[in-house]
Coordinates of C-alpha atoms and ligand atoms in Angstrom, one line a residue:
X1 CA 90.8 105.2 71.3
X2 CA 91.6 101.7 71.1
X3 CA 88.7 99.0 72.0
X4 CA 90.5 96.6 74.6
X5 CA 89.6 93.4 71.9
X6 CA 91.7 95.7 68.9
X7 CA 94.4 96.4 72.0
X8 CA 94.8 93.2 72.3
X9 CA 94.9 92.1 69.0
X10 CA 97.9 94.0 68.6
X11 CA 99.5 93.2 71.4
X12 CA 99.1 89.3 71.0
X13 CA 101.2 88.6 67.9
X14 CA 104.3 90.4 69.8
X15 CA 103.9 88.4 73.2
X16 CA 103.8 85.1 70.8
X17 CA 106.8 86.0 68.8
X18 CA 108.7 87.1 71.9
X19 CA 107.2 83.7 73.7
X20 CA 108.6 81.5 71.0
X21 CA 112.1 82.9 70.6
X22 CA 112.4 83.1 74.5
X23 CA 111.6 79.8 74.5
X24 CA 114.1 79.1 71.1
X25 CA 116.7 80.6 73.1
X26 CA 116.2 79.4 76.6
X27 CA 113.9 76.6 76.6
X28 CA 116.1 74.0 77.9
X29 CA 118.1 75.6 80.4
X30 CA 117.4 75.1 83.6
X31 CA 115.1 77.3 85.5
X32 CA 115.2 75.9 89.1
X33 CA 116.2 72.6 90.8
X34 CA 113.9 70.8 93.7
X35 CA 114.7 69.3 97.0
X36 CA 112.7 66.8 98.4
X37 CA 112.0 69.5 101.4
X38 CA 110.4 71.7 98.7
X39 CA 108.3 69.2 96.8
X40 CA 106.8 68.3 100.5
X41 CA 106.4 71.8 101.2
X42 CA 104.2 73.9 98.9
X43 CA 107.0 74.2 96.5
X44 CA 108.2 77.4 98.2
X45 CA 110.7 79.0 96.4
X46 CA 110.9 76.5 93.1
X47 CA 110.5 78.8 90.4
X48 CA 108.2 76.7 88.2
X49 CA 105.7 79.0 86.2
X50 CA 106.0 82.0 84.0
X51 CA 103.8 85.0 84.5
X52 CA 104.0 88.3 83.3
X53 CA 101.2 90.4 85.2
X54 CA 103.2 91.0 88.2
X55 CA 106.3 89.9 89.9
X56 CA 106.4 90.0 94.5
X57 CA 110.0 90.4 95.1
X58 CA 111.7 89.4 98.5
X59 CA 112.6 92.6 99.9
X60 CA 110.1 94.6 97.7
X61 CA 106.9 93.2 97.4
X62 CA 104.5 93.3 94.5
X63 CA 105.4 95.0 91.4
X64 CA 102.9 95.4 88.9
X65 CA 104.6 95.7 85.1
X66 CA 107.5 97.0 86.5
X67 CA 106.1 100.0 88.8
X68 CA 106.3 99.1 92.8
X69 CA 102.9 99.0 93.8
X70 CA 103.1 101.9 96.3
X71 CA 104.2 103.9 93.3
X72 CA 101.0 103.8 91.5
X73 CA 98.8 103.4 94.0
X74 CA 96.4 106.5 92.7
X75 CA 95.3 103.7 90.2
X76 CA 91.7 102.6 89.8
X77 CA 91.0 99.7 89.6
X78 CA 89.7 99.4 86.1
X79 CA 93.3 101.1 85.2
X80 CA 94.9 98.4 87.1
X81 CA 93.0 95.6 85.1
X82 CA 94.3 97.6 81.7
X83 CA 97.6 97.5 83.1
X84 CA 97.5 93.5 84.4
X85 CA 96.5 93.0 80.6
X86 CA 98.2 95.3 78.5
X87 CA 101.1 95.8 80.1
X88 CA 100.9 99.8 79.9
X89 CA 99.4 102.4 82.1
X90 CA 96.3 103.3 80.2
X91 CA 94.9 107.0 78.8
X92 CA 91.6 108.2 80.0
X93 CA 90.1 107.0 76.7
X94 CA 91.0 103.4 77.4
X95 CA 89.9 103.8 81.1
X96 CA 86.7 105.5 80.1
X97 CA 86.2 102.8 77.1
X98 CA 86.9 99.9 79.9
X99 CA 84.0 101.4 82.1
X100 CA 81.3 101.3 79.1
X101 CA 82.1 97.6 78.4
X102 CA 81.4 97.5 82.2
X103 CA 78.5 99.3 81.4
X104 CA 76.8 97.4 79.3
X105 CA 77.8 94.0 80.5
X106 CA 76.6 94.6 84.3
X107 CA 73.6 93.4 84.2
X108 CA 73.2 90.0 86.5
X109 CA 70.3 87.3 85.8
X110 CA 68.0 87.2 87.9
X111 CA 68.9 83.3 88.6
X112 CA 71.7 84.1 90.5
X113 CA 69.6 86.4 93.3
X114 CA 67.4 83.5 93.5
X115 CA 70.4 80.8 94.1
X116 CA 71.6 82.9 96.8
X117 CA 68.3 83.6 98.2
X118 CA 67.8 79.9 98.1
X119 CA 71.0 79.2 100.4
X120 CA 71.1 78.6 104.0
X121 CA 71.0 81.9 105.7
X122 CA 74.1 81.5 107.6
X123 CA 76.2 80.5 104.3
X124 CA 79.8 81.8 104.5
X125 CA 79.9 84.9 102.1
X126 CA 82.8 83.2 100.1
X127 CA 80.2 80.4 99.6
X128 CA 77.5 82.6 98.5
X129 CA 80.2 84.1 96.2
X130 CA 82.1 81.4 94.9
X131 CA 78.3 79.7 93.9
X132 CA 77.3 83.0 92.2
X133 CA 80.1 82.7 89.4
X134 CA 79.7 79.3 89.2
X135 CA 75.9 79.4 88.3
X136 CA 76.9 82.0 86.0
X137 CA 79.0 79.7 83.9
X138 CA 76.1 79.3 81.9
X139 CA 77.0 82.2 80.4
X140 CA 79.8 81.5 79.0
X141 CA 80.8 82.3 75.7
X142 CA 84.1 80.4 75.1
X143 CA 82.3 77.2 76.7
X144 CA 80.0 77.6 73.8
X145 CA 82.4 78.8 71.2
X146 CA 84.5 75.7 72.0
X147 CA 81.7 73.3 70.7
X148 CA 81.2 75.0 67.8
X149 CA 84.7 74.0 67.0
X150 CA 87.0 77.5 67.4
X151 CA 90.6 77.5 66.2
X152 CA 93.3 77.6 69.5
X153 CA 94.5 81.0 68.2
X154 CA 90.9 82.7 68.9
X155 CA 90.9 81.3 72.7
X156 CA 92.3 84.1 73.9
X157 CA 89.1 86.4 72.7
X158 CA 86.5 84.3 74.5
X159 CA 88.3 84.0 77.7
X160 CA 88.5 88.1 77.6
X161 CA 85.0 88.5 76.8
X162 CA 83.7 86.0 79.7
X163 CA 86.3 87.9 81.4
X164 CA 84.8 91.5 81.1
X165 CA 81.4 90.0 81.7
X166 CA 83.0 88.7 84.9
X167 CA 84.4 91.9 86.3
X168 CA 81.6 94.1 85.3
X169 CA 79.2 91.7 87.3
X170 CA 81.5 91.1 90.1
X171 CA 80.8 94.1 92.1
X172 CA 77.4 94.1 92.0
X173 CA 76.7 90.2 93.1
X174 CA 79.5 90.8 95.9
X175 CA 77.3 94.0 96.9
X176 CA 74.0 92.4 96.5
X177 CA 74.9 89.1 98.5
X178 CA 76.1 91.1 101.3
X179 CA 73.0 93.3 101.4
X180 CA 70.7 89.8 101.3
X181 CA 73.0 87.5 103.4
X182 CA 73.4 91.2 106.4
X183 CA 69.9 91.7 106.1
X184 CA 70.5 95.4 104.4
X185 CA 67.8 95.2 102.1
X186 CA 67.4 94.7 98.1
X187 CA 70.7 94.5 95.8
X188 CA 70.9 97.8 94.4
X189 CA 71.4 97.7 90.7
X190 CA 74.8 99.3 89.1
X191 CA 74.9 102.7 88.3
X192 CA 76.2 103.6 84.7
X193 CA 79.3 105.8 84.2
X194 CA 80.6 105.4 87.5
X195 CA 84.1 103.6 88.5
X196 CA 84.1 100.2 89.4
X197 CA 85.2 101.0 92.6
X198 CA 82.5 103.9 93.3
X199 CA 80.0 101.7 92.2
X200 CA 81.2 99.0 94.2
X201 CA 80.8 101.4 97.4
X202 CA 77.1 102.5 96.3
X203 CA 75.8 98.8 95.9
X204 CA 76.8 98.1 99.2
X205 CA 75.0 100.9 100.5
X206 CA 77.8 102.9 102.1
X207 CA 77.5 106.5 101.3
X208 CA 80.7 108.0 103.0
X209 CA 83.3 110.0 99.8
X210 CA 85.6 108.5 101.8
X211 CA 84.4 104.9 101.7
X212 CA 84.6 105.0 98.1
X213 CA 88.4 106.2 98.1
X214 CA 88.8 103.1 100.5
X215 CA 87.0 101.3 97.8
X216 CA 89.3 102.1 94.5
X217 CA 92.7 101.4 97.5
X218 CA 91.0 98.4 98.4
X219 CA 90.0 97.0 95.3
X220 CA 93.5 97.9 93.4
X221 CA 95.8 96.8 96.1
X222 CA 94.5 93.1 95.9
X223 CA 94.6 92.6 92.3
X224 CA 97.6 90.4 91.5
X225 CA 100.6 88.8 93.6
X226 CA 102.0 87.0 90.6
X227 CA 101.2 83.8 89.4
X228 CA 102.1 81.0 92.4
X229 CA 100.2 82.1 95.1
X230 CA 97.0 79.5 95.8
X231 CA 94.3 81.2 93.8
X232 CA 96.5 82.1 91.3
X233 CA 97.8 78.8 90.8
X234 CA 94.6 77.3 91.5
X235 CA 93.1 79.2 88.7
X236 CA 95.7 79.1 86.3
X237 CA 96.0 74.8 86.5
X238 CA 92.5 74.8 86.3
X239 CA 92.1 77.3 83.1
X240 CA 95.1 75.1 82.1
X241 CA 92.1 72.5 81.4
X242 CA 90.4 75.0 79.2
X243 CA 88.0 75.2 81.6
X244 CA 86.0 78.7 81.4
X245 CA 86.9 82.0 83.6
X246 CA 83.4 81.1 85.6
X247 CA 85.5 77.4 86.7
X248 CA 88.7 78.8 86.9
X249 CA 88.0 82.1 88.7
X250 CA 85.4 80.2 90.9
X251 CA 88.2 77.5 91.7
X252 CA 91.0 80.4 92.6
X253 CA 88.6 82.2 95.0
X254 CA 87.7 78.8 96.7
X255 CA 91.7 78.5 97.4
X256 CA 91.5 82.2 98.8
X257 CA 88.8 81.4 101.1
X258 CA 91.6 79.3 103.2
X259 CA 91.9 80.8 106.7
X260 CA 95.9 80.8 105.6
X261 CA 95.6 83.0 102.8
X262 CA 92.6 85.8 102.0
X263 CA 90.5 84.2 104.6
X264 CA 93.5 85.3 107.1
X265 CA 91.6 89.1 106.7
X266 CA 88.2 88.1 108.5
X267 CA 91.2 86.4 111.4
X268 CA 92.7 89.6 112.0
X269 CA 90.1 91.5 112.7
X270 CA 88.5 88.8 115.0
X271 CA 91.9 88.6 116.7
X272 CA 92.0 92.6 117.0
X273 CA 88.1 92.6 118.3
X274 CA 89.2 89.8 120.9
X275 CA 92.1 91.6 122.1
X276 CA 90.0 94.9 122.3
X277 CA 87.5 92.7 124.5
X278 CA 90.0 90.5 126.4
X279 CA 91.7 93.8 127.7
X280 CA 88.8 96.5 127.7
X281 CA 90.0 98.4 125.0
X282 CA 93.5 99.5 123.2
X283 CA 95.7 96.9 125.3
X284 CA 99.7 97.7 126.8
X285 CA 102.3 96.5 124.9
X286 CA 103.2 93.9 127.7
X287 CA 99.1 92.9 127.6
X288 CA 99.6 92.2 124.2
X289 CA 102.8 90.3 124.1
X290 CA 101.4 88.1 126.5
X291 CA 98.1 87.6 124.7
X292 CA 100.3 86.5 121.7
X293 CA 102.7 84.4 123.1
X294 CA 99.4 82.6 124.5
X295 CA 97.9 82.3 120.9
X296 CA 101.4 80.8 119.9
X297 CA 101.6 78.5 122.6
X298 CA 98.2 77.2 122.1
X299 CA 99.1 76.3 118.3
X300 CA 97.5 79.1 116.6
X301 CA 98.6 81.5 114.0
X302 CA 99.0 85.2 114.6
X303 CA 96.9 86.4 111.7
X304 CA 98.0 89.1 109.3
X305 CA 102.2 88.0 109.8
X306 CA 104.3 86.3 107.9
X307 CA 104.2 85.4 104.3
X308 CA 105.5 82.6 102.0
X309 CA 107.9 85.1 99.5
X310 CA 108.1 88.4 101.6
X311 CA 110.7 89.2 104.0
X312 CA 109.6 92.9 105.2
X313 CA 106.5 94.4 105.5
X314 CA 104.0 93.9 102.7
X315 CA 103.6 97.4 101.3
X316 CA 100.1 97.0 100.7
X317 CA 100.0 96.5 104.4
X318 CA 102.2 100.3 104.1
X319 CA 99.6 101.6 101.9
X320 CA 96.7 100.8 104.1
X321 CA 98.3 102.2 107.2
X322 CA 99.5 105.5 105.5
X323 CA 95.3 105.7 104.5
X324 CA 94.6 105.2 107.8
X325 CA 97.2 107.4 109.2
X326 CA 94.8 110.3 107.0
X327 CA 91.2 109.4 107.4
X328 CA 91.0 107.3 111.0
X329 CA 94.3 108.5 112.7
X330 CA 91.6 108.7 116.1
X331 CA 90.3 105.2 115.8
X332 CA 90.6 102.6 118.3
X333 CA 90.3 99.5 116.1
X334 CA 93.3 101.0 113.9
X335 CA 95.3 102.4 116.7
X336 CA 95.6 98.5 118.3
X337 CA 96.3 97.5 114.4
X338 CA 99.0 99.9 114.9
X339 CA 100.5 98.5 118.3
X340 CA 100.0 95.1 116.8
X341 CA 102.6 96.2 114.0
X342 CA 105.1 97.8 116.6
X343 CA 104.8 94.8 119.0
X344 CA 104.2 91.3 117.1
X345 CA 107.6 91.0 114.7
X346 CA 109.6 91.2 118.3
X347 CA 107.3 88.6 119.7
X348 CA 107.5 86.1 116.6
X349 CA 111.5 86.9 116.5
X350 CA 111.4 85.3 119.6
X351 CA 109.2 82.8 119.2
X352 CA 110.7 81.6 116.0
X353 CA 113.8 81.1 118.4
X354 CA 112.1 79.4 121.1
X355 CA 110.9 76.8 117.8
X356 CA 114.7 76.4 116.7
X357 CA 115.6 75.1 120.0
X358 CA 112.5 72.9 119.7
X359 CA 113.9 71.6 116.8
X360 CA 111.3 72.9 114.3
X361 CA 111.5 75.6 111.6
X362 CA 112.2 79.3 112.1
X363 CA 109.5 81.6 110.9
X364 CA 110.8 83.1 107.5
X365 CA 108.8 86.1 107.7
X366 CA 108.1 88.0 111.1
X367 CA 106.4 91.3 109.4
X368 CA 102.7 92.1 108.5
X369 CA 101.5 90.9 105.2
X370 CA 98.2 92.4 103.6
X371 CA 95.7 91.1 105.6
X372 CA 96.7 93.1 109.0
X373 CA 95.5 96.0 108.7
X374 CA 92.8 96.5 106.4
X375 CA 89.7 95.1 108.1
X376 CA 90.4 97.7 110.8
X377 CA 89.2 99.9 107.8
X378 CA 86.7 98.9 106.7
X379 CA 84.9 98.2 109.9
X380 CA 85.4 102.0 110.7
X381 CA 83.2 102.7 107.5
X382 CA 80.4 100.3 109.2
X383 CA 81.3 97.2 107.1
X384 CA 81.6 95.6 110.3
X385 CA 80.6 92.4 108.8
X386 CA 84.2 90.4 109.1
X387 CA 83.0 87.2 107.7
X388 CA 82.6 89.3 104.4
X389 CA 86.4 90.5 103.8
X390 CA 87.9 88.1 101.9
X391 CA 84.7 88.8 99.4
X392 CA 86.0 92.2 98.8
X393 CA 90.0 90.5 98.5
X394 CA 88.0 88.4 95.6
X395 CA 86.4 90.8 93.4
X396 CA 89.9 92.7 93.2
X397 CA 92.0 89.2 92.7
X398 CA 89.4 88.3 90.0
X399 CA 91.4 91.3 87.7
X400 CA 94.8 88.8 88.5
X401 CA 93.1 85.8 87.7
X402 CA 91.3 86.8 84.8
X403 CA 94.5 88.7 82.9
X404 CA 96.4 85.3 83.7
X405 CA 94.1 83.2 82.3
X406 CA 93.5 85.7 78.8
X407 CA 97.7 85.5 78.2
X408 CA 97.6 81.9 78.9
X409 CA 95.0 81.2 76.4
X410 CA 96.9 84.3 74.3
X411 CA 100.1 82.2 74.3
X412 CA 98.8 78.6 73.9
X413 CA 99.9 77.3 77.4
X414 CA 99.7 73.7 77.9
X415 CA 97.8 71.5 80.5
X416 CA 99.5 71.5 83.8
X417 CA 100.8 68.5 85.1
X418 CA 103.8 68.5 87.1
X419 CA 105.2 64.7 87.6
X420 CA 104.7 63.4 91.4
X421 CA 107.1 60.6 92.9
X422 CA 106.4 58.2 95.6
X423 CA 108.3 57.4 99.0
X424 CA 109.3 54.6 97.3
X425 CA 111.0 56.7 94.6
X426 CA 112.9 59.0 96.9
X427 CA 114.4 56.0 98.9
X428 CA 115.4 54.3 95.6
X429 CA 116.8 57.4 94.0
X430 CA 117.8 60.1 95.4
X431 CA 121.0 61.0 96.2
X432 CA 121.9 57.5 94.0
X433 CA 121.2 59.1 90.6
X434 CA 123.1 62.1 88.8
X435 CA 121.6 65.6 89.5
X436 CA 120.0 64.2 92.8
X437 CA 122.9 64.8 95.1
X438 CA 122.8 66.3 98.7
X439 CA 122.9 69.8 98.7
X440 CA 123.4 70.4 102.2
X441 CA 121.2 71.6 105.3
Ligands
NMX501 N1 102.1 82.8 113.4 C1 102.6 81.7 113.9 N2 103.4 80.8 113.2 C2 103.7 81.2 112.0 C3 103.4 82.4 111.4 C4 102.5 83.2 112.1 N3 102.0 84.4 111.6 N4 103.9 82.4 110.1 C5 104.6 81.3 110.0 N5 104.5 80.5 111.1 C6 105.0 79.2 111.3 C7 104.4 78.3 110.2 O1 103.1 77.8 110.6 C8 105.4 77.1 110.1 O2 105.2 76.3 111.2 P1 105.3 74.6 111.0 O3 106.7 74.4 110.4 O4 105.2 74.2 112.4 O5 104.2 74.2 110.1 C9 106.7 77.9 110.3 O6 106.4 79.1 111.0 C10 107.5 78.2 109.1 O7 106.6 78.8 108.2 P2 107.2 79.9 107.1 O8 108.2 79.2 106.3 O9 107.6 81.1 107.9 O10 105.9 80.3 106.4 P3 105.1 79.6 105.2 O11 105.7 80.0 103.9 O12 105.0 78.1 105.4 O13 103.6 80.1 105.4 C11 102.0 81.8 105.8 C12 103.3 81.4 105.0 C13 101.5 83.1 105.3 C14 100.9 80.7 105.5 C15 102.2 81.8 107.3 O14 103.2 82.9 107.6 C16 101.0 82.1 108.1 O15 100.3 81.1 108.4 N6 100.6 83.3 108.5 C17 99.4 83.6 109.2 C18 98.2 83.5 108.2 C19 98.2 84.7 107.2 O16 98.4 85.9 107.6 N7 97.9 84.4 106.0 C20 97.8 85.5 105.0 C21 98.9 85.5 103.9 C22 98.6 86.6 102.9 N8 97.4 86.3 102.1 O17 96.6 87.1 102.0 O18 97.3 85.2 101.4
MLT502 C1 98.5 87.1 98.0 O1 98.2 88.3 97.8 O2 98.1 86.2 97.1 C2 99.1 86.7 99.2 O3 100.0 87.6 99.7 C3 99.7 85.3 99.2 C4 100.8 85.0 98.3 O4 101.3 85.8 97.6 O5 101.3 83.8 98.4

């Protein structure tokens, strides 16, 4: 059994070798070229980072090391982590070693229960999250490690202990702010050799077997969508600074609390409950057309659909439904989920049209991304709480974020700092210089 620190040890040399004589070989070719259009907008489609954990193809979604997701969805989540990391799917003794570090590093200080006791009582859970790592920075070992004056090649160490120290906290101070900020009584402490997941569902105080399957689904589907989405990104510029896992995990998770990216799960399930109320139940397909067209009309987002790199249905979306399909096939909440699915890509096909004539951009992506369907899910299990979901998205994208930020350090990547231009600039230059010509519409 190897010890995840003497795994990676191993492993490290290799990725640096392989780093260097990829970047011998290619490291002045071109990669990608930028349009104006794209360095206005988000930098969609520039291909401008490398990352290894996981790659979200087109007409595929995420793939995880090279296995579709859907493929190994019967992962835990601490196996996921293992995989993120290592890049191989790991034995039961690397699994069960995983779960004792958790073990023994679960333990939360007592400061952070009395910061979120302290807050407002209406604080967003996101907030109440996102201030629980950050108070925990004073833990951090590579923060100290770095003033005692470490050598750049031992980075990589720190930032995976903080990291482990991280995840195996995690659930517990998600679990325990929900039970303060819902009124659900006392955290309730982590239970030794139990799954992350399992544990997860026992500190929240949901008893149901099937809960906790949820739970490990849940908690491994969100782990990782490469490295350019915005808490990804977020965190990996900011860990870029050699700022610690607690600022650079606390900074990705404030990007995920943005009502366009994980904060688009607490959306849905409003949007689902509104449509439940507006039409006294499951609505028509013709009620809900016309309730959409409405939202779209008034300038609002249908929550849940489209997605920056996908172009068909998010198979994490696919994995939820088929678990729903098995355990809550009789549910009203899921079944309008369901009609949602079979009625909104027609509506936003047509929509998107109605924008062309308008003059404005088509919508790239008219099919359900992860955030559709799994609130209906949990609410079934009583975690009716919506304002919550995007804290259980968190705890599983911390496993992205941290593996990120361990290669990084692992392979000495430097500060971010793309170059910005000015208005100025683009009137000057473009289309005047070499390599800036027009490219057509
Ligand atoms: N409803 C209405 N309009 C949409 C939708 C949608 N679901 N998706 C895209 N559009 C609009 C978009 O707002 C943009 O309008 P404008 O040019 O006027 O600003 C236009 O269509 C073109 O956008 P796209 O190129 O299709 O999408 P983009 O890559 O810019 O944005 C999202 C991707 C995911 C931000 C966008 O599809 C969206 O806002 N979806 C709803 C929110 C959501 O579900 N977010 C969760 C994403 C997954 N996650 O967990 O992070
Ligand atoms: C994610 O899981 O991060 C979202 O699907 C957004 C993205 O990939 O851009």
């Amino acid at each position: 059994m190897a010890n995840i620190f003497d795994k990676m040890e191993a492993i490290i040399p290799v990725l640096r070798d392989q780093r260097e004589s990829l970047l011998d070989k290619y490291g002045n070719y071109k990669l990608s070229d930028v349009t104006v259009k794209q360095a206005h907008g988000g930098m969609r489609g520039v291909k401008g980072m490398l990352c290894d954990t996981s790659l979200v193809e087109p007409d595929k979604g995420l793939i995880i090391r090279g296995y579709p997701l859907l493929e190994i969805k019967n992962l835990w989540p601490e196996e996921v982590f293992l995989l993120l990391l290592t890049g191989q799917i790991p034995d039961k003794a690397d699994t069960a070693d995983l779960q004792m570090e958790y073990d023994a590093r679960a333990d939360i200080p007592d400061y952070v229960w009395k910061v979120l006791r302290a807050m407002p009582k209406d604080s967003h859970p996101m907030a109440m999250l996102d201030a629980a790592i950050l108070v925990l920075q004073h833990e951090s070992e590579f923060y100290h490690a770095y003033n005692e004056g470490i050598t750049k090649d031992e980075y990589w160490r720190y930032y995976l202990s903080d990291s482990l120290n991280l995840l195996a906290k995690l659930p517990g101070i998600a679990a325990g702010l929900y039970r303060i900020r819902f009124d659900k009584g006392d955290p309730i402490p982590w239970t030794k050799g139990l799954d992350w997941g399992a544990n997860f569902a026992k500190m929240l105080g949901i008893a149901d077997p099937d809960f906790t399957k949820l739970m490990r689904l849940y908690l491994m589907f969100h782990c990782d969508h490469e490295g350019g989405n915005v808490s990804a990104n977020t965190c990996h510029t900011v860990g870029s600074a050699l700022s610690d896992v607690y600022y650079s995990v606390s900074a990705g998770l404030n990007g995920l609390a943005g009502f366009l990216h994980g904060m688009a799960n607490q959306e849905c399930l409003r949007c689902i409950l509104d449509i439940m109320d507006t039409y006294d139940g499951i609505p028509t397909k013709q009620q809900l057309r016309d309730y959409a067209f409405d939202e779209l009309h008034n300038g609002r987002v249908i929550p849940g659909y489209g997605h920056a790199v996908l172009r068909v249905t998010d198979p994490r979306f696919t994995g939820f439904l088929e678990f729903g399909k098995k355990y809550l096939a009789e549910d009203p909440v899921f079944n309008t989920v369901k009609l949602v699915f079979e009625t909104i890509p027609d509506v936003l096909t047509e929509y998107s049209k109605e924008r062309v004539k308008e003059g404005k951009n088509p919508i790239a992506n008219v099919w359900p991304n992860v955030d559709a369907g799994s609130g209906a899910l949990l609410y079934h299990y009583g975690l009716t709480e919506f304002s919550y979901y995007t804290v259980l998205f968190s705890i599983s994208r911390a496993m992205g974020m941290t593996s990120q930020l361990i290669l990084n350090r692992a392979l000495g990547v430097p500060i971010t700092r793309p170059k910005s231009v000015g208005t100025k600039f683009v009137e000057q230059n473009i289309g005047k210089e070499k390599g800036s010509e027009y490219i057509g519409a």
